[in-house]
């Protein structure tokens, strides 16, 4: 893959440039702008001809993005919007060839380094990891965090990217991390469409940045619409900078510097961005740039036409105030260029973009040519009428995609069912080998799987002194965190009530005084922003623990967790990682909004995170010790009713590790296997005592983590011994218990060993009411567990276990 011929945009310093140099810089900017516009125009055609599935482009935003690119330095970060292609071209974050490779979904990261074909077009990301998963030197890159399509979803992460600069500046212990920061001088640039500022995530994060006073620069591309809906329905007063004017810094206190500039005014944009980013970088304060009077020449996307919802007057205005038209007019009037010079640049831009588009398409199709040829060779060797027809049909497709190639093979194999031949076996062998290749293309890197992955953390058993004290479970966690914060200066912890009081359950009690407010600190009530802070800081090499006070409140930050953090490694094909730990608590506290166990929501939305469900605080500490030595994200759900239960204090509280995905048999038995986790596991343990008196031997398996789940298949091994299975948890019916059944019965083939119907015992299909009685009649109790297990034994041996009721 060769690079684009573009010369990236340069900063303008009129005090040092001659007029000729100034003209050369402006003309180079115009060249980038023209190439970006041509990429938009040609990209739309590629979708309409069927070569690409969808297109969304940055036309109308080109001039402002070139101006912004001039002040974007190595070491800075972007958290942007899927219309930022001109900025990506101008900074070298991407180029025209990669832009079209992404449109075609080229699965090779050499051609499409942002995502290997996994993200739609206009979604940019720099590769922040070496092949082995170690960090690159971020100070040698112009960095872009991986885009998301969810409108406004890029802004929470922006908080953490900017806050990392403040952390690196304030914590001198981190001065050695020169590949992540230069004394915190980096600026985090965010971009967003005007309509998306109506999203709650924008307001939450915007307020947080004003509180934190961090070097963050948000640009709003305001073209007057959100798809077809005009600003009058989007924003009070139809003007986001006016709405936010109360955040403007003044002599009374901290806040933002707010700027407003027209999107077609090249000199005004260059001047505004130079001033805004200088303040942001030097004074370490947030700035807001509202870029107005932008246009969208091709409408929102290839899915529709803007002529359907814009008036003739609006369309005429957009034609006249197209930023490319206005910049061209300004250059002619200012004697920067003559008509023939500009015409030549425009023609060269057309030719160059077409060449790069053709090259990207040929490389995309060419990547599969060998597979097509091999498939046809193997199919041709088979003497079968229908297979011959399928082969000829595939051969006639000039530029087949992988679906057509492998779909033909699968159809052929179905036609060959019952046929035995060496040629068929050779086809099957090649097809199965290629499934590994296609897995790597489309299914790999849910986790980055580096040398620092949790699986590579040494397993260190817990040890106890002979005189080990019995302490509250919270004290075990507190000692664990203290040991880790002493060991690793990159660690941070923050959330509601984490700092001054050490969290509501005292896991961090006294640690802010010990390690400082710059490492353990409070936040406002803003779950989305809290998770965004952690995600952004983790991208920049820090090791944050973000606390969400109760697992029920995870809902408020779910979009960032699901759309961004959980998909980060996958959507960049291992190009970025964020070792963020989300700490929360749940289960048995009483009340509709404080006692949830929404594990099915977590399991469904957060593939890409490890999900840890420790049964006590010692297990939780071992999991934290593992995670804090690794580089993959995780959610840890502590048992809310376990903080004051007594546990022995480990002698190696900061060093012992609990491996993820390794289930544990916590009680051996012979009659029935019960799989449970968290708080309900203790209820199962209590029930097992009474059941033993009734002549029933219960084996209890604690999976410890739900993702990954029981990698050694301990559950199936137990089931082979007992032949009966009960899953107990606090989620709704068909929630996490159904997931566990699928894993044990289908993935582990446990159904072979059943001698009766497997059962689940879960909470009722609604949230628990307040009070002890509400809890008793809503969630599994020890009575429920005893009677369910007894009923299962009654089904197998009614004489020995007569019915209770």
mmCIF file of C-alpha atoms in Angstrom, residues 120-417:
data_model
loop_
_atom_site.group_PDB
_atom_site.id
_atom_site.type_symbol
_atom_site.label_atom_id
_atom_site.label_comp_id
_atom_site.label_asym_id
_atom_site.label_seq_id
_atom_site.Cartn_x
_atom_site.Cartn_y
_atom_site.Cartn_z
ATOM 1 C CA UNK A 120 -18.574 2.036 7.871
ATOM 2 C CA UNK A 121 -16.908 4.754 5.880
ATOM 3 C CA UNK A 122 -15.805 7.949 7.565
ATOM 4 C CA UNK A 123 -14.938 6.156 10.803
ATOM 5 C CA UNK A 124 -11.309 6.892 11.543
ATOM 6 C CA UNK A 125 -8.838 5.367 13.988
ATOM 7 C CA UNK A 126 -5.069 5.344 14.279
ATOM 8 C CA UNK A 127 -3.331 2.113 15.186
ATOM 9 C CA UNK A 128 -2.069 2.652 18.717
ATOM 10 C CA UNK A 129 -0.617 -0.831 19.219
ATOM 11 C CA UNK A 130 2.306 -2.738 17.802
ATOM 12 C CA UNK A 131 1.738 -6.196 16.332
ATOM 13 C CA UNK A 132 2.399 -7.777 19.746
ATOM 14 C CA UNK A 133 -0.191 -5.514 21.383
ATOM 15 C CA UNK A 134 2.286 -3.220 23.114
ATOM 16 C CA UNK A 135 1.767 0.533 22.950
ATOM 17 C CA UNK A 136 3.265 2.608 20.171
ATOM 18 C CA UNK A 137 4.809 5.987 20.952
ATOM 19 C CA UNK A 138 1.733 8.206 20.959
ATOM 20 C CA UNK A 139 3.894 11.312 20.904
ATOM 21 C CA UNK A 140 5.034 10.397 17.399
ATOM 22 C CA UNK A 141 1.461 10.160 16.105
ATOM 23 C CA UNK A 142 -1.449 12.416 15.429
ATOM 24 C CA UNK A 143 -3.865 10.199 17.316
ATOM 25 C CA UNK A 144 -7.484 9.408 16.553
ATOM 26 C CA UNK A 145 -9.620 7.325 18.880
ATOM 27 C CA UNK A 146 -11.891 4.956 16.971
ATOM 28 C CA UNK A 147 -15.098 6.586 15.814
ATOM 29 C CA UNK A 148 -18.595 5.400 16.680
ATOM 30 C CA UNK A 149 -21.778 5.947 14.675
ATOM 31 C CA UNK A 150 -23.942 6.748 17.693
ATOM 32 C CA UNK A 151 -24.552 10.493 17.580
ATOM 33 C CA UNK A 152 -22.803 12.233 20.439
ATOM 34 C CA UNK A 153 -21.164 8.974 21.507
ATOM 35 C CA UNK A 154 -17.692 10.354 20.835
ATOM 36 C CA UNK A 155 -17.943 13.103 23.451
ATOM 37 C CA UNK A 156 -17.781 11.110 26.744
ATOM 38 C CA UNK A 157 -14.503 9.491 25.648
ATOM 39 C CA UNK A 158 -13.181 12.965 24.781
ATOM 40 C CA UNK A 159 -13.363 13.842 28.483
ATOM 41 C CA UNK A 160 -10.877 11.144 29.423
ATOM 42 C CA UNK A 161 -8.550 11.910 26.530
ATOM 43 C CA UNK A 162 -8.304 15.499 27.746
ATOM 44 C CA UNK A 163 -8.232 14.650 31.451
ATOM 45 C CA UNK A 164 -5.247 12.378 30.827
ATOM 46 C CA UNK A 165 -3.231 15.492 29.920
ATOM 47 C CA UNK A 166 -4.129 17.004 33.263
ATOM 48 C CA UNK A 167 -3.202 13.782 35.073
ATOM 49 C CA UNK A 168 0.171 13.606 33.336
ATOM 50 C CA UNK A 169 0.820 17.255 34.168
ATOM 51 C CA UNK A 170 -0.123 16.997 37.846
ATOM 52 C CA UNK A 171 1.319 13.592 38.746
ATOM 53 C CA UNK A 172 5.097 13.870 38.534
ATOM 54 C CA UNK A 173 5.419 10.146 39.237
ATOM 55 C CA UNK A 174 4.258 9.614 35.644
ATOM 56 C CA UNK A 175 6.994 11.737 34.045
ATOM 57 C CA UNK A 176 8.741 8.579 32.823
ATOM 58 C CA UNK A 177 5.829 7.807 30.485
ATOM 59 C CA UNK A 178 7.180 10.036 27.728
ATOM 60 C CA UNK A 179 5.581 7.904 25.007
ATOM 61 C CA UNK A 180 2.142 8.929 26.300
ATOM 62 C CA UNK A 181 2.600 12.594 27.155
ATOM 63 C CA UNK A 182 4.897 15.603 27.126
ATOM 64 C CA UNK A 183 4.067 17.063 30.522
ATOM 65 C CA UNK A 184 0.375 17.093 29.627
ATOM 66 C CA UNK A 185 0.689 19.559 26.745
ATOM 67 C CA UNK A 186 -1.629 17.549 24.493
ATOM 68 C CA UNK A 187 -5.050 18.802 23.426
ATOM 69 C CA UNK A 188 -8.039 16.515 22.840
ATOM 70 C CA UNK A 189 -10.088 17.627 19.831
ATOM 71 C CA UNK A 190 -13.749 16.676 19.600
ATOM 72 C CA UNK A 191 -16.146 17.240 16.737
ATOM 73 C CA UNK A 192 -19.911 16.872 16.622
ATOM 74 C CA UNK A 193 -22.822 17.780 14.381
ATOM 75 C CA UNK A 194 -25.116 20.559 15.544
ATOM 76 C CA UNK A 195 -28.154 18.300 15.958
ATOM 77 C CA UNK A 196 -26.218 15.810 18.072
ATOM 78 C CA UNK A 197 -25.616 18.478 20.703
ATOM 79 C CA UNK A 198 -29.231 17.788 21.690
ATOM 80 C CA UNK A 199 -28.138 14.415 23.046
ATOM 81 C CA UNK A 200 -27.915 14.062 26.801
ATOM 82 C CA UNK A 201 -24.430 12.582 26.522
ATOM 83 C CA UNK A 202 -23.221 15.871 25.031
ATOM 84 C CA UNK A 203 -24.590 18.049 27.821
ATOM 85 C CA UNK A 204 -23.387 15.696 30.549
ATOM 86 C CA UNK A 205 -19.860 15.585 29.190
ATOM 87 C CA UNK A 206 -19.789 19.282 28.321
ATOM 88 C CA UNK A 207 -20.642 20.202 31.891
ATOM 89 C CA UNK A 208 -18.068 17.759 33.251
ATOM 90 C CA UNK A 209 -15.289 19.290 31.131
ATOM 91 C CA UNK A 210 -16.148 22.729 32.482
ATOM 92 C CA UNK A 211 -15.890 21.406 36.018
ATOM 93 C CA UNK A 212 -12.639 19.562 35.369
ATOM 94 C CA UNK A 213 -10.949 22.418 33.445
ATOM 95 C CA UNK A 214 -9.110 20.216 30.993
ATOM 96 C CA UNK A 215 -7.509 20.893 27.575
ATOM 97 C CA UNK A 216 -10.467 19.878 25.448
ATOM 98 C CA UNK A 217 -11.587 21.577 22.235
ATOM 99 C CA UNK A 218 -15.070 20.833 20.897
ATOM 100 C CA UNK A 219 -16.032 21.938 17.397
ATOM 101 C CA UNK A 220 -19.655 21.894 16.292
ATOM 102 C CA UNK A 221 -20.246 21.545 12.549
ATOM 103 C CA UNK A 222 -23.531 23.443 12.183
ATOM 104 C CA UNK A 223 -25.262 22.995 8.823
ATOM 105 C CA UNK A 224 -28.675 23.819 10.219
ATOM 106 C CA UNK A 225 -30.167 20.318 10.170
ATOM 107 C CA UNK A 226 -30.178 16.909 11.815
ATOM 108 C CA UNK A 227 -30.900 14.746 8.783
ATOM 109 C CA UNK A 228 -34.181 16.415 7.718
ATOM 110 C CA UNK A 229 -35.010 18.176 10.983
ATOM 111 C CA UNK A 230 -33.975 21.864 11.169
ATOM 112 C CA UNK A 231 -32.359 23.572 14.142
ATOM 113 C CA UNK A 232 -35.620 25.113 15.339
ATOM 114 C CA UNK A 233 -36.657 21.632 16.477
ATOM 115 C CA UNK A 234 -33.215 20.727 17.771
ATOM 116 C CA UNK A 235 -31.921 23.589 19.876
ATOM 117 C CA UNK A 236 -33.345 26.369 22.010
ATOM 118 C CA UNK A 237 -32.940 29.679 20.135
ATOM 119 C CA UNK A 238 -31.620 27.559 17.211
ATOM 120 C CA UNK A 239 -28.094 28.382 18.380
ATOM 121 C CA UNK A 240 -26.019 26.031 20.524
ATOM 122 C CA UNK A 241 -23.311 28.576 21.386
ATOM 123 C CA UNK A 242 -25.944 30.991 22.646
ATOM 124 C CA UNK A 243 -27.487 28.229 24.739
ATOM 125 C CA UNK A 244 -24.058 27.460 26.206
ATOM 126 C CA UNK A 245 -23.047 31.089 26.748
ATOM 127 C CA UNK A 246 -23.391 30.688 30.509
ATOM 128 C CA UNK A 247 -20.314 28.440 30.406
ATOM 129 C CA UNK A 248 -18.173 31.329 29.121
ATOM 130 C CA UNK A 249 -15.198 32.116 31.360
ATOM 131 C CA UNK A 250 -15.281 35.446 33.160
ATOM 132 C CA UNK A 251 -13.584 37.084 36.118
ATOM 133 C CA UNK A 252 -15.892 35.214 38.515
ATOM 134 C CA UNK A 253 -14.739 31.700 37.824
ATOM 135 C CA UNK A 254 -13.800 28.864 35.526
ATOM 136 C CA UNK A 255 -15.529 27.711 32.378
ATOM 137 C CA UNK A 256 -15.061 27.654 28.608
ATOM 138 C CA UNK A 257 -13.707 30.014 26.031
ATOM 139 C CA UNK A 258 -16.451 30.068 23.398
ATOM 140 C CA UNK A 259 -15.875 31.017 19.758
ATOM 141 C CA UNK A 260 -18.197 31.424 16.806
ATOM 142 C CA UNK A 261 -17.057 31.473 13.194
ATOM 143 C CA UNK A 262 -18.587 30.909 9.765
ATOM 144 C CA UNK A 263 -17.751 27.647 8.035
ATOM 145 C CA UNK A 264 -16.936 29.211 4.645
ATOM 146 C CA UNK A 265 -14.578 31.906 5.985
ATOM 147 C CA UNK A 266 -11.074 30.454 5.469
ATOM 148 C CA UNK A 267 -9.035 33.300 7.040
ATOM 149 C CA UNK A 268 -11.519 33.671 9.887
ATOM 150 C CA UNK A 269 -11.409 29.939 10.588
ATOM 151 C CA UNK A 270 -7.593 29.838 10.568
ATOM 152 C CA UNK A 271 -7.419 32.775 12.959
ATOM 153 C CA UNK A 272 -10.115 31.386 15.261
ATOM 154 C CA UNK A 273 -8.545 27.940 15.543
ATOM 155 C CA UNK A 274 -5.066 29.346 16.120
ATOM 156 C CA UNK A 275 -6.349 31.511 18.984
ATOM 157 C CA UNK A 276 -8.681 28.910 20.501
ATOM 158 C CA UNK A 277 -6.169 26.073 20.588
ATOM 159 C CA UNK A 278 -3.379 28.308 21.890
ATOM 160 C CA UNK A 279 -5.592 29.165 24.893
ATOM 161 C CA UNK A 280 -6.580 25.514 25.311
ATOM 162 C CA UNK A 281 -3.020 24.221 25.158
ATOM 163 C CA UNK A 282 -1.281 26.923 27.183
ATOM 164 C CA UNK A 283 -3.924 27.647 29.821
ATOM 165 C CA UNK A 284 -5.244 24.076 30.072
ATOM 166 C CA UNK A 285 -8.888 25.097 29.787
ATOM 167 C CA UNK A 286 -11.684 23.809 27.534
ATOM 168 C CA UNK A 287 -12.712 25.705 24.422
ATOM 169 C CA UNK A 288 -15.810 25.511 22.275
ATOM 170 C CA UNK A 289 -15.848 26.474 18.597
ATOM 171 C CA UNK A 290 -19.272 26.839 16.999
ATOM 172 C CA UNK A 291 -18.811 26.706 13.231
ATOM 173 C CA UNK A 292 -21.962 28.068 11.607
ATOM 174 C CA UNK A 293 -23.299 28.540 8.068
ATOM 175 C CA UNK A 294 -22.049 25.185 6.905
ATOM 176 C CA UNK A 295 -23.651 23.265 4.057
ATOM 177 C CA UNK A 296 -24.255 19.635 3.167
ATOM 178 C CA UNK A 297 -24.204 19.519 -0.646
ATOM 179 C CA UNK A 298 -25.214 15.853 -0.967
ATOM 180 C CA UNK A 299 -27.596 15.672 1.957
ATOM 181 C CA UNK A 300 -27.239 13.492 5.034
ATOM 182 C CA UNK A 301 -26.126 10.252 3.377
ATOM 183 C CA UNK A 302 -26.662 7.998 0.380
ATOM 184 C CA UNK A 303 -29.935 6.906 1.973
ATOM 185 C CA UNK A 304 -31.816 10.029 0.887
ATOM 186 C CA UNK A 305 -31.956 13.364 -0.919
ATOM 187 C CA UNK A 306 -31.938 16.714 0.872
ATOM 188 C CA UNK A 307 -34.074 18.252 -1.869
ATOM 189 C CA UNK A 308 -37.038 16.591 -0.158
ATOM 190 C CA UNK A 309 -36.804 18.742 2.951
ATOM 191 C CA UNK A 310 -34.885 21.921 2.038
ATOM 192 C CA UNK A 311 -36.590 24.889 0.446
ATOM 193 C CA UNK A 312 -35.451 26.337 -2.879
ATOM 194 C CA UNK A 313 -34.185 29.392 -1.012
ATOM 195 C CA UNK A 314 -32.095 27.236 1.293
ATOM 196 C CA UNK A 315 -30.708 25.206 -1.583
ATOM 197 C CA UNK A 316 -29.808 28.378 -3.491
ATOM 198 C CA UNK A 317 -28.043 29.747 -0.400
ATOM 199 C CA UNK A 318 -26.114 26.514 0.037
ATOM 200 C CA UNK A 319 -24.969 26.664 -3.564
ATOM 201 C CA UNK A 320 -23.674 30.212 -3.129
ATOM 202 C CA UNK A 321 -22.095 29.676 0.317
ATOM 203 C CA UNK A 322 -20.577 26.300 -0.317
ATOM 204 C CA UNK A 323 -17.252 26.599 1.509
ATOM 205 C CA UNK A 324 -15.244 25.474 -1.538
ATOM 206 C CA UNK A 325 -16.940 28.109 -3.704
ATOM 207 C CA UNK A 326 -16.340 30.816 -1.118
ATOM 208 C CA UNK A 327 -12.681 29.907 -0.566
ATOM 209 C CA UNK A 328 -12.127 29.906 -4.320
ATOM 210 C CA UNK A 329 -13.735 33.338 -4.573
ATOM 211 C CA UNK A 330 -11.584 34.670 -1.716
ATOM 212 C CA UNK A 331 -8.355 33.400 -3.309
ATOM 213 C CA UNK A 332 -9.182 35.076 -6.605
ATOM 214 C CA UNK A 333 -10.148 38.355 -4.953
ATOM 215 C CA UNK A 334 -7.011 38.302 -2.756
ATOM 216 C CA UNK A 335 -4.687 37.603 -5.691
ATOM 217 C CA UNK A 336 -3.528 34.396 -4.080
ATOM 218 C CA UNK A 337 -4.198 32.481 -7.276
ATOM 219 C CA UNK A 338 -5.373 32.964 -10.808
ATOM 220 C CA UNK A 339 -8.283 31.131 -12.413
ATOM 221 C CA UNK A 340 -6.041 28.785 -14.385
ATOM 222 C CA UNK A 341 -4.078 27.783 -11.266
ATOM 223 C CA UNK A 342 -7.243 26.852 -9.426
ATOM 224 C CA UNK A 343 -8.669 25.012 -12.417
ATOM 225 C CA UNK A 344 -5.485 22.980 -12.628
ATOM 226 C CA UNK A 345 -5.639 22.063 -8.916
ATOM 227 C CA UNK A 346 -9.289 21.054 -9.303
ATOM 228 C CA UNK A 347 -8.560 18.873 -12.328
ATOM 229 C CA UNK A 348 -5.599 17.235 -10.639
ATOM 230 C CA UNK A 349 -7.763 16.535 -7.601
ATOM 231 C CA UNK A 350 -10.353 14.780 -9.753
ATOM 232 C CA UNK A 351 -7.740 12.670 -11.463
ATOM 233 C CA UNK A 352 -5.943 11.772 -8.257
ATOM 234 C CA UNK A 353 -9.104 10.755 -6.384
ATOM 235 C CA UNK A 354 -10.264 8.631 -9.311
ATOM 236 C CA UNK A 355 -6.890 6.909 -9.467
ATOM 237 C CA UNK A 356 -6.969 6.150 -5.742
ATOM 238 C CA UNK A 357 -10.552 4.905 -5.930
ATOM 239 C CA UNK A 358 -9.694 2.556 -8.781
ATOM 240 C CA UNK A 359 -6.600 1.345 -6.950
ATOM 241 C CA UNK A 360 -8.593 0.701 -3.770
ATOM 242 C CA UNK A 361 -11.259 -1.248 -5.675
ATOM 243 C CA UNK A 362 -8.722 -3.325 -7.580
ATOM 244 C CA UNK A 363 -6.867 -4.160 -4.386
ATOM 245 C CA UNK A 364 -10.123 -5.106 -2.662
ATOM 246 C CA UNK A 365 -11.237 -7.415 -5.463
ATOM 247 C CA UNK A 366 -7.698 -8.637 -6.092
ATOM 248 C CA UNK A 367 -7.390 -9.761 -2.494
ATOM 249 C CA UNK A 368 -10.003 -12.450 -3.212
ATOM 250 C CA UNK A 369 -8.857 -13.448 -6.694
ATOM 251 C CA UNK A 370 -6.661 -16.256 -5.423
ATOM 252 C CA UNK A 371 -9.526 -17.673 -3.363
ATOM 253 C CA UNK A 372 -11.866 -17.518 -6.347
ATOM 254 C CA UNK A 373 -9.309 -19.301 -8.537
ATOM 255 C CA UNK A 374 -8.699 -22.007 -5.947
ATOM 256 C CA UNK A 375 -12.411 -22.521 -5.363
ATOM 257 C CA UNK A 376 -13.047 -22.924 -9.096
ATOM 258 C CA UNK A 377 -10.100 -25.297 -9.441
ATOM 259 C CA UNK A 378 -11.416 -27.547 -6.658
ATOM 260 C CA UNK A 379 -15.008 -27.374 -7.878
ATOM 261 C CA UNK A 380 -14.034 -28.135 -11.463
ATOM 262 C CA UNK A 381 -12.360 -31.333 -10.295
ATOM 263 C CA UNK A 382 -15.729 -32.688 -9.113
ATOM 264 C CA UNK A 383 -17.766 -34.574 -11.705
ATOM 265 C CA UNK A 384 -21.279 -33.488 -10.772
ATOM 266 C CA UNK A 385 -23.817 -31.715 -12.982
ATOM 267 C CA UNK A 386 -25.180 -29.232 -10.431
ATOM 268 C CA UNK A 387 -21.713 -28.471 -9.120
ATOM 269 C CA UNK A 388 -20.583 -27.706 -12.673
ATOM 270 C CA UNK A 389 -23.469 -25.251 -13.033
ATOM 271 C CA UNK A 390 -22.547 -23.560 -9.741
ATOM 272 C CA UNK A 391 -18.895 -23.399 -10.807
ATOM 273 C CA UNK A 392 -19.734 -21.797 -14.138
ATOM 274 C CA UNK A 393 -21.960 -19.291 -12.411
ATOM 275 C CA UNK A 394 -19.161 -18.297 -10.030
ATOM 276 C CA UNK A 395 -16.633 -18.146 -12.848
ATOM 277 C CA UNK A 396 -18.905 -15.760 -14.744
ATOM 278 C CA UNK A 397 -18.869 -13.257 -11.886
ATOM 279 C CA UNK A 398 -16.063 -10.900 -12.823
ATOM 280 C CA UNK A 399 -15.530 -9.398 -9.375
ATOM 281 C CA UNK A 400 -17.062 -11.731 -6.778
ATOM 282 C CA UNK A 401 -17.094 -10.960 -3.092
ATOM 283 C CA UNK A 402 -16.339 -13.529 -0.433
ATOM 284 C CA UNK A 403 -20.016 -14.223 0.177
ATOM 285 C CA UNK A 404 -20.395 -15.320 -3.435
ATOM 286 C CA UNK A 405 -17.242 -17.455 -3.357
ATOM 287 C CA UNK A 406 -17.961 -19.285 -0.115
ATOM 288 C CA UNK A 407 -21.706 -19.348 -0.666
ATOM 289 C CA UNK A 408 -21.041 -21.287 -3.876
ATOM 290 C CA UNK A 409 -18.836 -23.781 -2.041
ATOM 291 C CA UNK A 410 -21.403 -24.341 0.691
ATOM 292 C CA UNK A 411 -24.180 -24.838 -1.846
ATOM 293 C CA UNK A 412 -21.983 -27.314 -3.726
ATOM 294 C CA UNK A 413 -21.286 -29.287 -0.565
ATOM 295 C CA UNK A 414 -24.994 -29.475 0.166
ATOM 296 C CA UNK A 415 -25.563 -30.846 -3.337
ATOM 297 C CA UNK A 416 -22.790 -33.392 -2.721
ATOM 298 C CA UNK A 417 -24.328 -34.780 0.446
#
